[in-house]
Short mmCIF file of C-alpha atoms in Angstrom, two decimals:
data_model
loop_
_atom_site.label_atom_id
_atom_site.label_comp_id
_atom_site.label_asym_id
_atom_site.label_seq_id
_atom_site.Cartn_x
_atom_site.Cartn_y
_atom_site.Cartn_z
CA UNK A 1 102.74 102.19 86.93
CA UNK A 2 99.56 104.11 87.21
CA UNK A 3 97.55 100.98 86.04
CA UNK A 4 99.09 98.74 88.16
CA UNK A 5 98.80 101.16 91.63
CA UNK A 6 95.14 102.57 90.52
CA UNK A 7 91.40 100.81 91.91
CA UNK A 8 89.93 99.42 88.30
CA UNK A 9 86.37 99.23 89.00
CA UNK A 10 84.90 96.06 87.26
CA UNK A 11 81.04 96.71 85.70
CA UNK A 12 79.57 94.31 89.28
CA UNK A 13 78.62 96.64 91.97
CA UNK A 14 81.70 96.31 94.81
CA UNK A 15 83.64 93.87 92.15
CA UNK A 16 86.78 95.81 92.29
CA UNK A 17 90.17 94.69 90.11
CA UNK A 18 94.04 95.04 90.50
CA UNK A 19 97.15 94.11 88.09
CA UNK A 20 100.04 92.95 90.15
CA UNK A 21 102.99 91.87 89.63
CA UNK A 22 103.28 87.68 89.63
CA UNK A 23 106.16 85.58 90.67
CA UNK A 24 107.24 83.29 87.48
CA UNK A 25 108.04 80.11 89.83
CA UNK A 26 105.69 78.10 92.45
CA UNK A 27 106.93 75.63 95.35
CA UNK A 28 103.70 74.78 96.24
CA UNK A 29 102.48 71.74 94.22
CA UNK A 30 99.85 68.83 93.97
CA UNK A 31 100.51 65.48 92.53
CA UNK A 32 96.81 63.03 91.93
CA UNK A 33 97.01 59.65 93.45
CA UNK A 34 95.32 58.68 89.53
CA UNK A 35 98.12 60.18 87.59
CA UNK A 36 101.63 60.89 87.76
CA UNK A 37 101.54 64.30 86.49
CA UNK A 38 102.19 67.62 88.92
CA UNK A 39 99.87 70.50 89.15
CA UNK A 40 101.17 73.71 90.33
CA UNK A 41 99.07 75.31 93.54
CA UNK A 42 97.53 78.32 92.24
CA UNK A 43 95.69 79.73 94.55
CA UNK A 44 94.61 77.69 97.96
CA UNK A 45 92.60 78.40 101.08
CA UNK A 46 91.41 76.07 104.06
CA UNK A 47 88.15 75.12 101.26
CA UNK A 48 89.70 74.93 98.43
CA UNK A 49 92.39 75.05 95.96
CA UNK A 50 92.69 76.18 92.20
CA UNK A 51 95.62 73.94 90.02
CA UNK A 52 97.32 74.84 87.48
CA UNK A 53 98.89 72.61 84.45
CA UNK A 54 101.10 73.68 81.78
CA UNK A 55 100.38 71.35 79.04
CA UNK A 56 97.55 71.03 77.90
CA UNK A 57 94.58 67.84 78.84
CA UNK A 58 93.53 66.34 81.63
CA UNK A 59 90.86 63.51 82.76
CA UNK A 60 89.44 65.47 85.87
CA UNK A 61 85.31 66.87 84.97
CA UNK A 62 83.41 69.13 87.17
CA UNK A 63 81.80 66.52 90.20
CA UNK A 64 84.59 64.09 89.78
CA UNK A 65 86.53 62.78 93.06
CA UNK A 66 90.08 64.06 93.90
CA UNK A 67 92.79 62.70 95.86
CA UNK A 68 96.32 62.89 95.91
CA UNK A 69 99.08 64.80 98.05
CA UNK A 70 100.06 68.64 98.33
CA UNK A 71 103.93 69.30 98.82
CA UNK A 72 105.30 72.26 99.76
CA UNK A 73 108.99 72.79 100.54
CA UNK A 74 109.43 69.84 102.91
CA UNK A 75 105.45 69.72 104.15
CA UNK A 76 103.37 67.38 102.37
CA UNK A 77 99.03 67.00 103.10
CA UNK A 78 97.43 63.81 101.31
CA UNK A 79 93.83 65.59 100.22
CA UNK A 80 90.81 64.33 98.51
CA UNK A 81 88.15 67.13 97.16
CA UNK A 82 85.45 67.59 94.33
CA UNK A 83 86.44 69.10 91.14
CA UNK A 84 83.95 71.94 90.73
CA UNK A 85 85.24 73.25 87.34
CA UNK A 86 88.08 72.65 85.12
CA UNK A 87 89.40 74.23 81.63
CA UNK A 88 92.30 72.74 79.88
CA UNK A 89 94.80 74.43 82.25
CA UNK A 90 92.83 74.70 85.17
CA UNK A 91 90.87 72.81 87.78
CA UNK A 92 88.93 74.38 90.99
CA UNK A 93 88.96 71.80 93.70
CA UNK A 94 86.70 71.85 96.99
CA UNK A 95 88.04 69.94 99.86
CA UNK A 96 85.92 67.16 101.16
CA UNK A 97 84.00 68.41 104.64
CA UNK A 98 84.59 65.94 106.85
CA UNK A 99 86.29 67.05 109.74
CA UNK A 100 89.35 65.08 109.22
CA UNK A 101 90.68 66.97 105.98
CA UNK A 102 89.29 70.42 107.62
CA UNK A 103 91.61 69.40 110.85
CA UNK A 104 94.77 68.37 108.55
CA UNK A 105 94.08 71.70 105.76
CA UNK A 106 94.49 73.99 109.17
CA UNK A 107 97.17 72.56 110.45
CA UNK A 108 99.11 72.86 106.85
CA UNK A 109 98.37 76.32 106.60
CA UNK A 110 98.88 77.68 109.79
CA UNK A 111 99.84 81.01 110.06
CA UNK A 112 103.41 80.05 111.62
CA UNK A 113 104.10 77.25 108.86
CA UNK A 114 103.03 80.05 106.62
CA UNK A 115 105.31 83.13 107.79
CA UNK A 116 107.96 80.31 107.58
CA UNK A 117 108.17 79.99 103.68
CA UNK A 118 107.36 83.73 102.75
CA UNK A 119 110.45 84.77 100.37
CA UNK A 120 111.31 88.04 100.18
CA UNK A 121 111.64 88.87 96.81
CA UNK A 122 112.48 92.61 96.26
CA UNK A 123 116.14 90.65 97.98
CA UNK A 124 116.64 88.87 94.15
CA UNK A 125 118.93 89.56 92.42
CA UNK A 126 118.89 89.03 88.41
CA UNK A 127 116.67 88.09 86.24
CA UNK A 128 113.13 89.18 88.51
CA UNK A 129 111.54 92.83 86.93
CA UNK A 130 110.65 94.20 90.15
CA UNK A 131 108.27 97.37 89.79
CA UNK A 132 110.09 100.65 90.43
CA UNK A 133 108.29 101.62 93.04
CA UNK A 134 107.71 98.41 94.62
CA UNK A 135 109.39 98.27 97.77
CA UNK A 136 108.92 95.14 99.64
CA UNK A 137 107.66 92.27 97.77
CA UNK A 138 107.19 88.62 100.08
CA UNK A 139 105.53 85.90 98.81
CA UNK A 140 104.88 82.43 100.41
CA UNK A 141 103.65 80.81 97.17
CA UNK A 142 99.65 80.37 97.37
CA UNK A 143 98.82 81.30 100.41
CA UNK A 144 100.16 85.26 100.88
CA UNK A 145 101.47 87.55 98.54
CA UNK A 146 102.34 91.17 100.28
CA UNK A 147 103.24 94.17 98.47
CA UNK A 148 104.11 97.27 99.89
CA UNK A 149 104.47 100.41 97.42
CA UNK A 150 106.45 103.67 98.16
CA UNK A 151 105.88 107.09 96.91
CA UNK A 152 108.60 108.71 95.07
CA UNK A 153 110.44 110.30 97.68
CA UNK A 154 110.85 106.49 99.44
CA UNK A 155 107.83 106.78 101.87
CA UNK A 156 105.49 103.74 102.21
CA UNK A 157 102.57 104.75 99.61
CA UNK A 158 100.01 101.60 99.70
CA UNK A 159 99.91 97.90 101.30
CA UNK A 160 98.21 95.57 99.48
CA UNK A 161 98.30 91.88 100.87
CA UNK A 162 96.47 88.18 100.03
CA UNK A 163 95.99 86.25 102.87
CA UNK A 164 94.24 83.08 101.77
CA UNK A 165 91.47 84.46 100.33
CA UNK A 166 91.50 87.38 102.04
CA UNK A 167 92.54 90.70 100.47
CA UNK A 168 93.19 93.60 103.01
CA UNK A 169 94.68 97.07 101.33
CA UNK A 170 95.66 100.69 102.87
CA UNK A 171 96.42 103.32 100.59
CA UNK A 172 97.68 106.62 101.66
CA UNK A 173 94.96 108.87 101.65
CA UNK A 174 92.69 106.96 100.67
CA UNK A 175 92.48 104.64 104.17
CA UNK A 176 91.83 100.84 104.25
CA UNK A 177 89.94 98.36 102.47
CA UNK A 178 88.87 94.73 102.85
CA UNK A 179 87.33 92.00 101.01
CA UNK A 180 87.93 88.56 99.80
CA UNK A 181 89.70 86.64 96.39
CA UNK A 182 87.00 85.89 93.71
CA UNK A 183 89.56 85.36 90.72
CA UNK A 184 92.71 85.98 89.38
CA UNK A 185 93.59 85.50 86.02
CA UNK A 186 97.13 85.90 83.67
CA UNK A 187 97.90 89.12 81.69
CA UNK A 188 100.07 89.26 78.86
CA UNK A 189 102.37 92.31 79.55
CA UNK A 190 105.89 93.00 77.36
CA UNK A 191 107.30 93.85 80.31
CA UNK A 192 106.28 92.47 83.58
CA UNK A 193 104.67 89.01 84.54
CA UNK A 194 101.46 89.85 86.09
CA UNK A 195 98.14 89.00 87.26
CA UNK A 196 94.49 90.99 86.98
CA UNK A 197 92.66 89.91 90.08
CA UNK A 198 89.17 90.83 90.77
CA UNK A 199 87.80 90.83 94.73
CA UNK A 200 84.51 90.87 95.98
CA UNK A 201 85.21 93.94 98.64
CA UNK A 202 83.19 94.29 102.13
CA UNK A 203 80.97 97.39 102.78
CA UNK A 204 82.10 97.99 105.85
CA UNK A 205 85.32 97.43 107.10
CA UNK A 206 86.48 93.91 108.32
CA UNK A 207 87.72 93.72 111.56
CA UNK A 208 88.27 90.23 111.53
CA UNK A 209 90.39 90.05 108.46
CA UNK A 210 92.15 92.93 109.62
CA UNK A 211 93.54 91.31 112.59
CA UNK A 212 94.28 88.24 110.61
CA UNK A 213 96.81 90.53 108.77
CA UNK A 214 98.10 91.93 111.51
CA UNK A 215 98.77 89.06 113.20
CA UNK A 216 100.67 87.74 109.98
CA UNK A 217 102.56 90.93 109.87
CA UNK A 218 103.92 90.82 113.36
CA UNK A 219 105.58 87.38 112.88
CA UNK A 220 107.45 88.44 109.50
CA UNK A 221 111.05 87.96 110.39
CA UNK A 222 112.77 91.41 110.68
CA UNK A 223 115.15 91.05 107.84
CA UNK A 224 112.40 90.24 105.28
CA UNK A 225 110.31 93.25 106.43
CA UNK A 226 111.87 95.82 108.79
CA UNK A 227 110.52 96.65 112.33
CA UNK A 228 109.65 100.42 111.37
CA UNK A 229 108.20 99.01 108.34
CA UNK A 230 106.00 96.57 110.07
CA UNK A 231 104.73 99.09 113.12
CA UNK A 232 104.00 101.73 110.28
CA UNK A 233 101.74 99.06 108.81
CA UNK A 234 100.11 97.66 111.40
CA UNK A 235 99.55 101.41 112.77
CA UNK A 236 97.46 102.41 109.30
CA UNK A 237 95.51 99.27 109.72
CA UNK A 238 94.07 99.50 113.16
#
């Protein structure tokens, strides 16, 4: 538990890691007008995405053109971006600039349309490890993944929460921190599924990410995330 509540400083000046706990299933997926095959939606934002494949191979090399459709859960956005990097597993894809796929990637991940898929899953039962001291776990597939930790005696401990690729966290004691999502990569664990993410963190307090999270907080239904829960939260970050 230590590792996975305690800052890991990385050797890059402000670089900062975490190990967190990862969700074994994704909803969020993109299928290439050029191929038939379905990539899962690792990680996304309103520039970008990062896919994921299973099997090994694929024909997409770093400046090639992308298109195809994103489907999540009922909401679909046809795309077309510029592979910046791949491995065998893994592409990163930039979204073409042209206003017309900035317009259409905003209005798919709006912060509503967003709060509206988030899954609580500290509510699963069977078959999900859920840290011990992990007390409310929501997850809305790429975009946000919020954790909120407790101390022993049941008292919220630490907030840690991926907005995009924004990364806000409040630890007790320690006060708040921002910064944004530079990687995040797989760790083998025997007994939790889990990701080491490293974040490029701000010198100085951001205001403006801050308030994004807030804002996020404040429309989490109350049954996924209680009302005393939430005002205790947004409380430690302002």
């Amino acid at each position: 538990m230590e590792r996975r509540l305690n800052l890991i400083k990385s050797d890059f000046e402000k670089h900062e890691k975490r190990v967190l706990p990862r969700f074994p299933f994704c909803y969020l997926t993109f299928k290439s007008d050029d191929t038939s095959r379905v990539y899962e939606v690792k990680d996304i934002s309103h520039t970008g995405m990062q896919l994921s494949l299973k099997e090994d191979g694929h024909a997409f090399a770093a400046d090639s053109v992308l298109k195809g459709s994103i489907h999540w859960l009922g909401k679909n956005l046809d795309i077309a971006g510029t592979v910046k990097w791949s491995t065998s597993h893994r592409i990163g894809v930039e979204f073409a600039k042209r206003r017309e796929v900035t317009d259409k990637v905003q209005d798919f991940l709006n912060i509503k349309e967003i709060v509206k898929r988030l899954k609580p899953l500290h509510k699963v039962e069977g078959g999900l490890e859920i840290p011990p001291r992990l007390k409310y776990w929501l997850r809305s597939d790429g975009p946000v993944e919020l954790f909120v930790w407790q101390h022993g005696h049941g008292e919220i401990a630490k907030l840690q929460i991926l907005f995009l690729e924004v990364f806000v966290e409040w630890e007790d004691g320690e006060g708040v921190k921002t910064g944004r999502t530079l990687s995040k990569r797989n760790v083998d664990s025997p007994l939790l599924t889990e990701d080491e993410w490293v974040f490029q963190m701000d010198p100085e307090i951001d205001g403006e990410k801050l308030d994004k999270v807030k804002e996020l907080i404040g429309l989490i239904p109350q049954d996924q995330l209680p009302l005393e829960a939430q005002t205790f939260l947004v409380r430690q970050l302002s």
